[in-house]
Coordinates of C-alpha atoms and ligand atoms in Angstrom, one line a residue:
X16 CA 3.9 35.8 -36.4
X17 CA 2.5 33.6 -33.7
X18 CA 5.7 31.6 -33.7
X19 CA 7.8 34.6 -33.4
X20 CA 6.0 35.9 -30.3
X21 CA 6.3 32.5 -28.7
X22 CA 10.0 32.4 -29.5
X23 CA 10.7 35.8 -28.1
X24 CA 8.8 34.9 -25.0
X25 CA 10.9 31.8 -24.5
X26 CA 14.1 33.8 -25.0
X27 CA 12.9 36.4 -22.4
X28 CA 12.3 33.6 -20.0
X29 CA 15.7 32.2 -20.5
X30 CA 17.5 35.4 -20.1
X31 CA 15.5 35.9 -16.9
X32 CA 16.8 32.6 -15.6
X33 CA 16.8 32.3 -11.9
X34 CA 14.4 35.2 -11.3
X35 CA 11.2 34.1 -12.9
X36 CA 9.2 32.0 -10.6
X37 CA 7.7 28.7 -11.7
X38 CA 4.2 30.0 -10.9
X39 CA 4.4 32.7 -13.5
X40 CA 4.5 30.0 -16.1
X41 CA 1.6 28.1 -14.7
X42 CA -1.3 27.9 -17.2
X43 CA -4.6 29.1 -15.8
X44 CA -7.2 26.5 -14.6
X45 CA -9.4 27.1 -17.7
X46 CA -7.0 26.2 -20.3
X47 CA -5.4 23.2 -18.8
X48 CA -7.0 20.0 -17.4
X49 CA -5.6 16.6 -16.9
X50 CA -8.1 14.6 -18.9
X51 CA -6.8 12.9 -21.9
X52 CA -5.3 9.6 -20.5
X53 CA -4.2 8.3 -23.9
X54 CA -2.1 11.3 -25.0
X55 CA 1.5 10.4 -25.5
X56 CA 1.2 6.7 -24.6
X57 CA 2.1 4.5 -27.4
X58 CA -0.2 1.6 -27.3
X59 CA 1.5 -0.3 -30.1
X60 CA 3.9 -2.0 -27.7
X61 CA 1.2 -3.1 -25.2
X62 CA 0.4 -6.6 -26.4
X63 CA 0.5 -10.2 -25.3
X64 CA 4.1 -11.3 -25.4
X65 CA 4.9 -14.3 -27.6
X66 CA 7.8 -16.6 -28.2
X67 CA 10.0 -16.3 -31.3
X68 CA 8.9 -12.9 -32.4
X69 CA 11.2 -9.9 -33.0
X70 CA 11.4 -7.4 -30.2
X71 CA 9.9 -4.0 -31.0
X72 CA 11.1 -0.5 -30.8
X73 CA 8.7 1.3 -28.5
X74 CA 8.9 5.0 -28.8
X75 CA 7.3 7.6 -26.4
X76 CA 7.3 11.3 -26.4
X77 CA 7.3 12.8 -23.0
X78 CA 6.9 16.5 -22.4
X79 CA 7.4 17.5 -18.7
X80 CA 5.6 20.7 -17.8
X81 CA 3.7 22.5 -15.1
X82 CA 0.0 22.0 -15.2
X83 CA -3.1 22.4 -13.1
X84 CA -5.3 19.5 -12.1
X85 CA -9.1 19.6 -12.3
X86 CA -9.3 20.4 -8.6
X87 CA -7.1 23.4 -9.1
X88 CA -4.0 21.8 -7.6
X89 CA -0.7 22.6 -9.4
X90 CA 1.4 19.7 -10.6
X91 CA 4.3 18.8 -12.7
X92 CA 3.1 16.4 -15.4
X93 CA 4.1 14.4 -18.4
X94 CA 2.0 15.2 -21.4
X95 CA -0.4 16.9 -18.9
X96 CA -0.8 13.6 -17.0
X97 CA 0.1 12.6 -13.5
X98 CA 1.0 9.8 -13.2
X99 CA 2.6 9.9 -16.6
X100 CA 1.8 7.5 -19.4
X101 CA 2.1 3.8 -18.5
X102 CA 4.8 2.1 -20.4
X103 CA 4.1 -1.6 -21.1
X104 CA 6.5 -3.6 -23.2
X105 CA 7.7 -7.1 -23.8
X106 CA 11.0 -8.6 -22.7
X107 CA 13.8 -7.5 -25.0
X108 CA 11.9 -4.6 -26.5
X109 CA 13.8 -1.4 -27.0
X110 CA 12.3 1.4 -25.0
X111 CA 12.9 4.9 -26.5
X112 CA 11.6 7.9 -24.5
X113 CA 12.2 11.4 -25.8
X114 CA 12.0 13.6 -22.8
X115 CA 11.5 17.3 -23.3
X116 CA 11.8 19.6 -20.4
X117 CA 9.3 22.4 -20.4
X118 CA 9.6 23.3 -16.7
X119 CA 11.1 26.8 -16.5
X120 CA 14.2 27.2 -14.3
X121 CA 14.4 23.5 -13.6
X122 CA 16.7 20.7 -14.8
X123 CA 15.3 17.2 -15.0
X124 CA 16.4 13.7 -15.7
X125 CA 14.3 10.5 -15.7
X126 CA 15.4 7.5 -13.8
X127 CA 14.1 4.0 -14.8
X128 CA 13.8 2.6 -11.3
X129 CA 15.0 -1.0 -11.2
X130 CA 16.1 -1.2 -14.8
X131 CA 19.5 -2.8 -15.0
X132 CA 20.7 -0.6 -18.0
X133 CA 22.9 -3.5 -19.2
X134 CA 25.4 -1.8 -21.5
X135 CA 23.6 1.6 -21.4
X136 CA 24.8 3.0 -18.0
X137 CA 24.4 6.5 -19.5
X138 CA 20.6 6.0 -19.7
X139 CA 20.2 5.6 -15.9
X140 CA 19.1 9.2 -15.5
X141 CA 21.2 10.6 -12.7
X142 CA 22.3 14.2 -13.3
X143 CA 26.0 14.8 -13.4
X144 CA 26.7 11.1 -12.8
X145 CA 25.3 9.4 -15.9
X146 CA 24.3 12.4 -18.0
X147 CA 24.1 16.1 -18.2
X148 CA 20.8 17.3 -16.8
X149 CA 18.1 18.2 -19.3
X150 CA 17.9 21.9 -19.1
X151 CA 14.7 23.9 -19.8
X152 CA 13.7 23.7 -23.4
X153 CA 16.0 20.8 -24.3
X154 CA 15.4 17.1 -25.0
X155 CA 17.2 13.9 -24.0
X156 CA 16.5 10.7 -25.8
X157 CA 16.5 7.7 -23.4
X158 CA 17.0 4.3 -25.1
X159 CA 17.5 1.0 -23.3
X160 CA 16.6 -2.6 -23.6
X161 CA 13.9 -4.1 -21.4
X162 CA 16.3 -6.8 -20.4
X163 CA 14.4 -8.2 -17.3
X164 CA 10.7 -8.9 -16.9
X165 CA 8.7 -7.4 -14.0
X166 CA 7.2 -4.4 -12.3
X167 CA 9.3 -1.2 -12.6
X168 CA 8.5 2.5 -12.6
X169 CA 10.1 5.8 -13.7
X170 CA 10.4 9.1 -12.0
X171 CA 12.4 12.3 -12.1
X172 CA 15.6 12.1 -10.2
X173 CA 14.6 15.2 -8.2
X174 CA 12.5 14.4 -5.1
X175 CA 10.5 17.6 -5.6
X176 CA 9.7 16.9 -9.2
X177 CA 8.6 13.4 -8.5
X178 CA 6.6 14.6 -5.5
X179 CA 4.9 17.1 -7.8
X180 CA 3.8 14.3 -10.1
X181 CA 6.5 13.2 -12.5
X182 CA 6.3 9.4 -12.3
X183 CA 4.7 6.5 -14.1
X184 CA 4.7 2.7 -14.4
X185 CA 7.0 0.6 -16.5
X186 CA 5.9 -3.0 -16.9
X187 CA 8.0 -5.5 -18.7
X188 CA 6.0 -8.6 -19.7
X189 CA 7.2 -11.9 -21.0
X190 CA 5.4 -14.9 -22.6
X191 CA 3.1 -16.3 -20.0
X192 CA 4.7 -19.8 -19.8
X193 CA 8.0 -18.2 -18.7
X194 CA 6.3 -16.6 -15.7
X195 CA 7.4 -18.7 -12.7
X196 CA 4.1 -18.2 -10.9
X197 CA 1.7 -18.4 -13.8
X198 CA -0.1 -21.3 -12.3
X199 CA -1.2 -19.1 -9.4
X200 CA -3.3 -16.7 -11.4
X201 CA -5.6 -16.5 -14.4
X202 CA -5.3 -12.8 -15.3
X203 CA -2.2 -10.6 -15.6
X204 CA -3.4 -7.4 -17.1
X205 CA -0.9 -4.8 -16.1
X206 CA -2.6 -2.0 -17.9
X207 CA -5.7 -2.4 -15.7
X208 CA -4.3 -4.0 -12.6
X209 CA -1.3 -1.8 -11.6
X210 CA -1.8 0.2 -8.5
X211 CA 0.7 3.0 -8.2
X212 CA 0.6 5.0 -5.1
X213 CA 1.7 8.6 -5.0
X214 CA 1.6 11.5 -2.5
X215 CA 0.0 14.8 -3.2
X216 CA 0.9 18.3 -1.9
X217 CA -1.4 21.3 -1.9
X218 CA 1.5 23.4 -3.1
X219 CA 4.2 22.6 -5.6
X220 CA 7.4 21.5 -3.8
X221 CA 9.5 22.4 -6.8
X222 CA 11.3 25.6 -6.1
X223 CA 10.2 25.5 -2.4
X224 CA 12.3 22.7 -1.0
X225 CA 15.5 24.4 -0.1
X226 CA 15.9 24.7 3.6
X227 CA 12.8 22.6 4.3
X228 CA 13.6 19.7 6.5
X229 CA 10.4 17.8 7.2
X230 CA 7.8 17.5 4.4
X231 CA 4.5 15.9 4.9
X232 CA 2.2 15.2 2.0
X233 CA -1.5 16.3 2.2
X234 CA -2.9 13.1 0.9
X235 CA -2.2 9.9 -0.9
X236 CA -3.5 8.8 -4.3
X237 CA -3.8 5.5 -6.2
X238 CA -3.1 6.0 -9.9
X239 CA -3.7 9.7 -9.3
X240 CA -7.1 9.3 -7.5
X241 CA -8.0 9.3 -3.8
X242 CA -10.8 6.9 -4.2
X243 CA -11.8 6.5 -7.8
X244 CA -9.5 3.8 -9.2
X245 CA -11.5 0.7 -10.0
X246 CA -10.2 -2.9 -10.5
X247 CA -12.9 -4.9 -12.4
X248 CA -12.8 -8.6 -11.8
X249 CA -14.9 -11.7 -12.3
X250 CA -15.8 -14.0 -9.5
X251 CA -13.7 -17.2 -9.1
X252 CA -10.4 -16.2 -10.6
X253 CA -6.9 -15.3 -9.6
X254 CA -5.6 -11.8 -10.5
X255 CA -2.1 -10.6 -10.5
X256 CA -1.9 -7.1 -9.1
X257 CA 1.2 -4.9 -9.4
X258 CA 1.8 -2.5 -6.5
X259 CA 4.2 0.4 -6.7
X260 CA 5.1 2.8 -4.0
X261 CA 6.0 5.8 -6.1
X262 CA 6.5 8.2 -3.3
X263 CA 9.9 9.9 -2.9
X264 CA 9.7 10.6 0.8
X265 CA 10.1 8.2 3.7
X266 CA 6.6 7.0 3.5
X267 CA 6.1 3.2 3.8
X268 CA 2.6 2.0 2.8
X269 CA 0.3 -0.7 4.1
X270 CA -1.9 -2.1 1.4
X271 CA -4.7 -4.6 1.8
X272 CA -7.9 -5.7 0.0
X273 CA -10.9 -6.1 2.2
X274 CA -11.6 -9.8 2.9
X275 CA -9.1 -10.9 0.2
X276 CA -5.8 -12.3 1.4
X277 CA -2.9 -11.7 -1.0
X278 CA -0.2 -14.0 -2.2
X279 CA 3.1 -12.2 -2.7
X280 CA 4.9 -13.6 -5.8
X281 CA 7.5 -11.0 -6.5
X282 CA 9.2 -7.9 -5.2
X283 CA 11.3 -5.4 -7.1
X284 CA 10.8 -7.6 -10.2
X285 CA 12.3 -10.6 -8.6
X286 CA 10.2 -13.8 -8.1
X287 CA 9.8 -15.0 -4.5
X288 CA 8.5 -18.1 -2.9
X289 CA 4.8 -17.4 -2.6
X290 CA 3.7 -16.1 0.8
X291 CA 0.1 -15.5 1.8
X292 CA -0.6 -12.3 3.8
X293 CA -3.5 -10.0 4.8
X294 CA -1.5 -6.9 4.1
X295 CA 1.8 -5.9 2.6
X296 CA 4.2 -3.1 3.6
X297 CA 5.8 -1.3 0.7
X298 CA 8.7 1.1 1.2
X299 CA 9.3 4.1 -1.1
X300 CA 10.4 2.9 -4.5
X301 CA 9.5 -0.7 -3.7
X302 CA 7.3 -2.8 -5.9
X303 CA 5.4 -6.0 -5.1
X304 CA 3.4 -8.4 -7.3
X305 CA 0.6 -10.1 -5.5
X306 CA -2.2 -12.5 -6.5
X307 CA -5.7 -11.9 -5.3
X308 CA -8.3 -14.6 -5.7
X309 CA -11.9 -13.4 -6.2
X310 CA -13.4 -16.1 -4.1
X311 CA -15.7 -13.9 -1.9
X312 CA -19.3 -13.1 -2.3
X313 CA -19.9 -11.1 -5.4
X314 CA -19.7 -7.4 -4.5
X315 CA -17.4 -4.5 -4.1
X316 CA -14.4 -4.4 -1.8
X317 CA -12.1 -1.5 -0.8
X318 CA -8.4 -1.7 -1.4
X319 CA -6.9 0.3 1.4
X320 CA -3.6 2.1 1.3
X321 CA -2.4 3.7 4.6
X322 CA 0.7 5.6 5.2
X323 CA 3.4 5.3 7.8
X324 CA 6.4 7.4 8.6
X325 CA 5.9 11.0 7.2
X326 CA 2.6 9.7 5.8
X327 CA 1.2 8.5 9.1
X328 CA -2.6 9.1 9.3
X329 CA -3.0 9.5 5.5
X330 CA -4.9 7.0 3.4
X331 CA -6.2 6.4 -0.1
X332 CA -8.5 3.8 -1.6
X333 CA -9.2 1.9 -4.7
X334 CA -12.1 -0.5 -5.4
X335 CA -12.1 -4.2 -6.3
X336 CA -15.4 -4.7 -8.1
X337 CA -16.9 -8.0 -9.1
X338 CA -18.6 -7.8 -12.5
X339 CA -22.2 -6.8 -12.4
X340 CA -21.9 -5.1 -9.0
X341 CA -23.4 -1.6 -8.8
X342 CA -20.9 0.4 -6.8
X343 CA -22.8 3.7 -6.6
X344 CA -23.8 3.2 -3.0
X345 CA -20.4 1.8 -2.1
X346 CA -18.7 5.0 -3.4
X347 CA -21.3 7.2 -1.7
X348 CA -20.9 5.5 1.7
X349 CA -17.1 5.4 1.5
X350 CA -14.8 2.9 3.2
X351 CA -15.7 1.7 6.7
X352 CA -12.6 2.5 8.9
X353 CA -13.4 -0.2 11.4
X354 CA -13.7 -3.2 9.2
X355 CA -10.7 -2.2 7.3
X356 CA -7.8 -2.6 9.6
X357 CA -9.0 -5.9 10.6
X358 CA -6.1 -8.0 9.5
X359 CA -3.5 -10.1 11.3
X360 CA -0.5 -10.4 9.0
X361 CA 1.5 -7.6 7.4
X362 CA 4.4 -8.7 5.3
X363 CA 7.6 -6.9 4.3
X364 CA 9.3 -8.3 1.3
X365 CA 13.0 -8.1 2.2
X366 CA 12.8 -11.1 4.5
X367 CA 11.2 -13.3 2.0
X368 CA 13.1 -16.1 0.3
X369 CA 13.8 -15.8 -3.4
X370 CA 12.5 -18.4 -5.7
X371 CA 16.0 -19.2 -7.0
X372 CA 18.9 -20.3 -5.0
X373 CA 22.0 -18.1 -4.8
X374 CA 25.4 -19.5 -5.8
X375 CA 27.8 -19.8 -3.0
X376 CA 30.6 -17.2 -2.9
X377 CA 34.2 -17.9 -2.0
X378 CA 35.0 -14.5 -0.4
X379 CA 33.5 -11.2 0.1
X380 CA 34.8 -7.7 0.4
X381 CA 33.0 -6.1 3.3
X382 CA 32.3 -2.4 3.3
X383 CA 30.7 -0.6 6.3
X384 CA 28.4 2.4 5.8
X385 CA 27.6 4.3 8.9
X386 CA 24.3 6.1 8.6
X387 CA 23.1 8.6 11.1
X388 CA 21.9 12.2 11.5
X389 CA 24.7 14.6 12.3
X390 CA 25.1 18.3 12.8
X391 CA 28.0 19.3 10.5
X392 CA 29.4 22.8 10.6
X393 CA 28.3 24.3 7.2
X394 CA 29.2 27.6 5.8
X395 CA 26.5 28.6 3.3
X396 CA 29.0 28.4 0.5
X397 CA 29.6 24.8 1.3
X398 CA 26.2 23.6 0.3
X399 CA 25.8 22.2 -3.0
X400 CA 22.6 22.3 -4.9
X401 CA 24.3 22.3 -8.2
X402 CA 22.4 19.3 -9.6
X403 CA 19.1 21.1 -9.2
X404 CA 20.3 24.2 -11.0
X405 CA 21.3 24.5 -14.6
X406 CA 24.4 26.0 -16.1
X407 CA 26.7 23.6 -14.4
X408 CA 29.7 24.9 -16.2
X409 CA 29.2 28.4 -14.8
X410 CA 28.6 27.5 -11.2
X411 CA 30.0 24.1 -10.2
X412 CA 29.0 24.7 -6.6
X413 CA 25.8 26.4 -6.2
X414 CA 25.4 27.8 -2.7
X415 CA 22.0 27.8 -1.0
X416 CA 21.0 29.0 2.4
X417 CA 20.7 26.3 5.0
X418 CA 19.8 28.3 8.0
X419 CA 16.8 26.4 9.4
X420 CA 18.5 23.0 9.4
X421 CA 20.2 21.7 12.4
X422 CA 21.1 18.2 11.4
X423 CA 21.2 16.1 8.3
X424 CA 21.4 12.4 7.5
X425 CA 24.9 11.3 6.3
X426 CA 26.8 8.3 5.3
X427 CA 30.2 8.0 7.0
X428 CA 29.9 11.5 8.2
X429 CA 29.5 13.1 4.7
X430 CA 26.9 14.2 2.3
X431 CA 27.1 13.3 -1.3
X432 CA 28.4 15.9 -3.7
X433 CA 27.3 15.8 -7.3
X434 CA 30.3 16.4 -9.5
X435 CA 31.1 19.3 -11.7
X436 CA 31.2 17.1 -14.8
X437 CA 29.3 13.9 -15.6
X438 CA 31.3 11.3 -13.8
X439 CA 30.5 8.3 -16.0
X440 CA 31.2 10.1 -19.3
X441 CA 34.0 12.5 -18.4
X442 CA 35.7 11.3 -15.3
X443 CA 38.8 13.3 -16.1
X444 CA 36.9 16.5 -16.0
X445 CA 35.7 15.9 -12.5
X446 CA 37.8 18.0 -10.0
X447 CA 39.9 15.4 -8.1
X448 CA 39.6 17.4 -4.8
X449 CA 35.9 16.7 -4.5
X450 CA 36.3 12.9 -4.7
X451 CA 36.6 10.8 -1.5
X452 CA 36.8 7.0 -1.3
X453 CA 34.2 5.3 0.7
X454 CA 35.7 4.4 4.0
X455 CA 38.3 7.1 3.8
X456 CA 35.9 10.1 4.0
X457 CA 37.5 11.6 7.1
X458 CA 40.5 12.5 5.0
X459 CA 38.3 15.0 3.3
X460 CA 37.7 18.2 5.3
X461 CA 34.6 19.4 3.5
X462 CA 31.2 18.3 4.8
X463 CA 30.4 17.0 1.3
X464 CA 32.3 14.9 -1.2
X465 CA 31.8 12.7 -4.1
X466 CA 31.8 9.4 -2.2
X467 CA 33.1 6.7 -4.6
X468 CA 33.4 3.0 -4.0
X469 CA 35.6 1.5 -6.7
X470 CA 34.4 -2.0 -7.4
X471 CA 36.0 -4.5 -9.7
X472 CA 33.7 -6.5 -12.0
X473 CA 33.0 -10.0 -10.5
X474 CA 34.3 -9.4 -7.0
X475 CA 31.7 -9.9 -4.3
X476 CA 30.9 -6.8 -2.4
X477 CA 29.0 -6.9 0.9
X478 CA 27.7 -3.7 2.2
X479 CA 26.9 -3.5 5.8
X480 CA 24.5 -0.5 6.2
X481 CA 24.3 0.4 9.9
X482 CA 21.6 2.9 10.8
X483 CA 23.1 3.4 14.2
X484 CA 20.4 5.6 15.6
X485 CA 22.4 7.7 18.0
X486 CA 20.8 10.9 16.7
X487 CA 17.6 9.7 14.9
X488 CA 14.7 7.3 15.3
X489 CA 14.1 7.0 11.6
X490 CA 14.5 4.0 9.4
X491 CA 15.7 4.8 5.9
X492 CA 15.0 3.3 2.5
X493 CA 17.9 2.9 0.0
X494 CA 17.8 2.3 -3.7
X495 CA 20.5 0.6 -5.8
X496 CA 20.8 1.7 -9.4
X497 CA 21.7 -0.8 -12.0
X498 CA 22.0 -4.2 -10.5
X499 CA 19.8 -5.7 -7.8
X500 CA 21.4 -6.8 -4.5
X501 CA 20.9 -9.8 -2.4
X502 CA 19.5 -8.9 1.0
X503 CA 21.4 -11.2 3.4
X504 CA 20.3 -9.9 6.7
X505 CA 18.1 -7.2 8.3
X506 CA 18.1 -6.6 12.0
X507 CA 16.6 -4.0 14.4
X508 CA 17.6 -3.8 18.0
X509 CA 14.7 -5.1 20.1
X510 CA 16.1 -3.1 23.1
X511 CA 15.6 0.1 21.0
X512 CA 19.0 1.5 21.9
X513 CA 21.6 2.7 19.4
X514 CA 24.2 0.3 18.0
X515 CA 27.7 1.0 17.1
X516 CA 29.7 -0.4 14.2
X517 CA 31.6 -2.8 16.4
X518 CA 28.4 -4.1 17.9
X519 CA 26.9 -4.6 14.5
X520 CA 29.9 -6.5 13.3
X521 CA 29.9 -8.7 16.4
X522 CA 26.2 -9.5 16.0
X523 CA 26.7 -10.2 12.3
X524 CA 30.0 -12.1 12.3
X525 CA 29.0 -14.2 15.3
X526 CA 25.9 -15.4 13.6
X527 CA 23.7 -13.9 16.3
X528 CA 21.6 -12.3 13.5
X529 CA 20.0 -14.7 11.0
X530 CA 21.6 -14.6 7.6
X531 CA 20.1 -15.9 4.4
X532 CA 22.8 -16.8 2.0
X533 CA 20.9 -19.6 0.4
X534 CA 18.0 -17.8 -1.2
X535 CA 18.2 -14.1 -0.3
X536 CA 15.7 -11.9 -2.1
X537 CA 17.2 -9.8 -4.9
X538 CA 16.2 -6.2 -4.4
X539 CA 16.9 -2.8 -5.7
X540 CA 15.1 -1.1 -2.9
X541 CA 15.5 -2.0 0.8
X542 CA 15.0 -0.5 4.2
X543 CA 17.7 -0.1 6.8
X544 CA 15.9 -0.2 10.2
X545 CA 16.6 2.4 12.8
X546 CA 19.0 1.1 15.5
X547 CA 19.7 -1.8 13.3
X548 CA 21.4 -2.8 10.1
X549 CA 20.9 -4.4 6.6
X550 CA 23.5 -6.4 4.8
X551 CA 23.4 -6.5 1.0
X552 CA 25.6 -8.3 -1.3
X553 CA 26.3 -8.3 -5.0
X554 CA 28.7 -9.1 -7.7
X555 CA 29.1 -6.2 -10.1
X556 CA 28.6 -7.4 -13.7
X557 CA 27.7 -4.3 -15.6
X558 CA 30.1 -1.5 -15.9
X559 CA 28.8 1.9 -15.0
X560 CA 28.6 4.5 -12.3
X561 CA 25.8 3.4 -10.1
X562 CA 24.3 5.3 -7.3
X563 CA 23.3 3.7 -4.0
X564 CA 21.1 6.4 -2.6
X565 CA 18.7 7.2 0.1
X566 CA 16.4 9.8 -1.6
X567 CA 14.0 9.7 1.2
X568 CA 16.7 10.4 3.8
X569 CA 16.9 14.1 3.2
X570 CA 15.6 16.9 1.0
X571 CA 18.4 19.1 2.3
X572 CA 21.6 17.4 1.1
X573 CA 22.1 14.2 -1.0
X574 CA 22.7 10.9 0.9
X575 CA 24.4 8.5 -1.4
X576 CA 27.5 6.7 -2.5
X577 CA 28.6 6.0 -6.0
X578 CA 29.7 2.5 -6.9
X579 CA 31.9 2.6 -9.9
X580 CA 32.4 -0.5 -12.0
X581 CA 34.9 0.0 -14.8
X582 CA 33.6 0.4 -18.3
X583 CA 34.9 2.0 -21.3
X584 CA 32.3 4.0 -23.1
X585 CA 33.1 4.6 -26.8
X586 CA 34.0 8.1 -27.7
X587 CA 31.4 8.0 -30.4
X588 CA 28.7 7.5 -27.7
X589 CA 30.1 10.2 -25.5
X590 CA 30.2 12.7 -28.4
X591 CA 26.7 11.8 -29.4
X592 CA 25.3 12.6 -25.9
X593 CA 24.4 16.2 -25.0
X594 CA 27.2 18.0 -23.2
X595 CA 26.6 20.0 -20.1
X596 CA 25.8 23.6 -19.5
X597 CA 25.6 25.0 -23.0
X598 CA 23.2 22.6 -24.5
X599 CA 20.4 24.6 -26.1
X600 CA 19.0 22.6 -29.0
X601 CA 17.7 24.3 -32.0
X602 CA 14.2 23.1 -31.5
X603 CA 13.9 25.4 -28.5
X604 CA 13.2 28.3 -30.8
X605 CA 11.0 26.4 -33.2
X606 CA 8.2 25.0 -31.2
Ligands
NAG703 C1 -26.9 1.8 -9.3 O1 -27.5 2.2 -8.0 C2 -27.9 3.5 -8.0 C3 -28.3 3.8 -6.5 O2 -29.0 2.7 -5.9 C4 -29.0 3.7 -9.0 O3 -29.5 5.1 -9.0 C5 -28.5 3.4 -10.4 O4 -29.5 3.5 -11.3 C6 -27.9 2.0 -10.4 N1 -27.3 1.8 -11.7 C7 -27.5 0.7 -12.4 C8 -26.8 0.6 -13.7 O5 -28.3 -0.2 -12.1
NAG704 C1 14.0 8.8 19.9 O1 13.0 8.2 20.8 C2 13.4 8.3 22.1 C3 12.4 7.5 23.0 O2 11.3 7.1 22.3 C4 13.4 9.7 22.6 O3 13.8 9.8 23.9 C5 14.4 10.5 21.7 O4 14.4 11.9 22.0 C6 14.1 10.3 20.2 N1 15.2 10.9 19.5 C7 15.0 11.7 18.5 C8 16.3 12.2 17.8 O5 13.9 12.1 18.1

């Protein structure tokens, strides 16, 4: 009987689709708290990684649902947790995550940020590009091989879902002797020494983002806490810490540890030549691995995180605690704002040399991407929010009101349009009229199109991203799906005046701007400074439809291009994956 009532209730909610507000599904404070930190995390795969042992299958069940935190704040959670369960596996393990969407009226997908998805491009988690969105009540089973070691994380594709709490760490370990910088530290305990920074909002963003241009978080959190995260250490050792900026908005973070310089050893899961610094700057989606030596007087030290950009003025703290130290008083007194900002060096990672040399390339295909804020003439009906709504087949272009917005960030004068069929799986089902080739966007009259750069495997593509700055003073962070890119050059106009494409090419081709072709860092997340540019280069190896996106550029309209690298996906696989629109699995009515 109970089961039936529940089923009816779900059906009622479904038929009411579009009208019911998310809030009406929120559990009350009394019956839902975020407490059980072990729920849903499979500890069987968290282990020291050894040579010559079989990789494991590591299976996780994730249920994404609305919840209420202990302090009464609403959140979207995985298994009632935010951040979600930590995934820690060994190199070559198979990661299987069954994601169930229990968020009414919302589609979700999970993106594995930085994971190459070698041979599994349909596991990249971009709705209508690599898969059909997971509609309310249904499940998608992600499965991929942890093919590279390092610090990664996962998050929902939607900025609002991630901002409301759906993100977590993904650490891929390998046998210690394979770690290039193993000699620099004694302890690498990712389960205790990962600091993942998120932003918190007093209200849910989900369902409230449309038409909102500038969003500012209310505070920052480290592993979900403003001040309570503790890193326990012993005096006289080197500790590898993994830092993750898991914020979806344009919110760079400065991170430092009181009186403890850091040695940067990797960024975006790519080993770097070690650099010592007082503080690091982490852009949204970026990760850094640092070594901290506990060579200070035994005691407690604040780890300070302070926001820039839309997070300017916000801060969060964690504690680095030497064993035996009683931190009660430290916690009561709180951090001392004056002693904290007392550091000389702040280091960004995209200028740092990679540990490995790059092979020289014979020729490159250069593609210019002009990034700026524009004021396109929209009719309401032009605006596409389709990837956030369900029922793709019914409404390929879902209009939304865009009245309050005057300008929006664009690439080559266009906003990205999510297609009406999953591009990777069913390219022939995508309406040809909505596609425009990168560089030829002005042939398309609509303000949005599916911007595709057709790459050939093994050609060298060089993207020159120019943040020209005629209409904006903002810098923007981009994320490349699938493969990492070499960051060859980054430049910001010291005169602080806008730069045009021709000026950028002049500066770049005449070697006025320093280029690093010898050992450029390999990154999946990089910043394009305002009134400046960033040049990235890569050789596509893995077939797939890979987004190069700026999620933090705009919550209004997507800012991205799709880099398509030919691949033929077996029909068997395509048939096995859920199809769009009508996918309502049987288990919806049985749980
Ligand atoms: C830690 O310090 C507090 C305050 O000084 C004290 O009340 C508490 O008993 C101490 N705890 C331990 C374990 O010594
Ligand atoms: C950018 O900054 C300049 C000077 O600091 C200011 O005059 C201009 O209005 C700003 N532009 C925008 C779009 O905010």
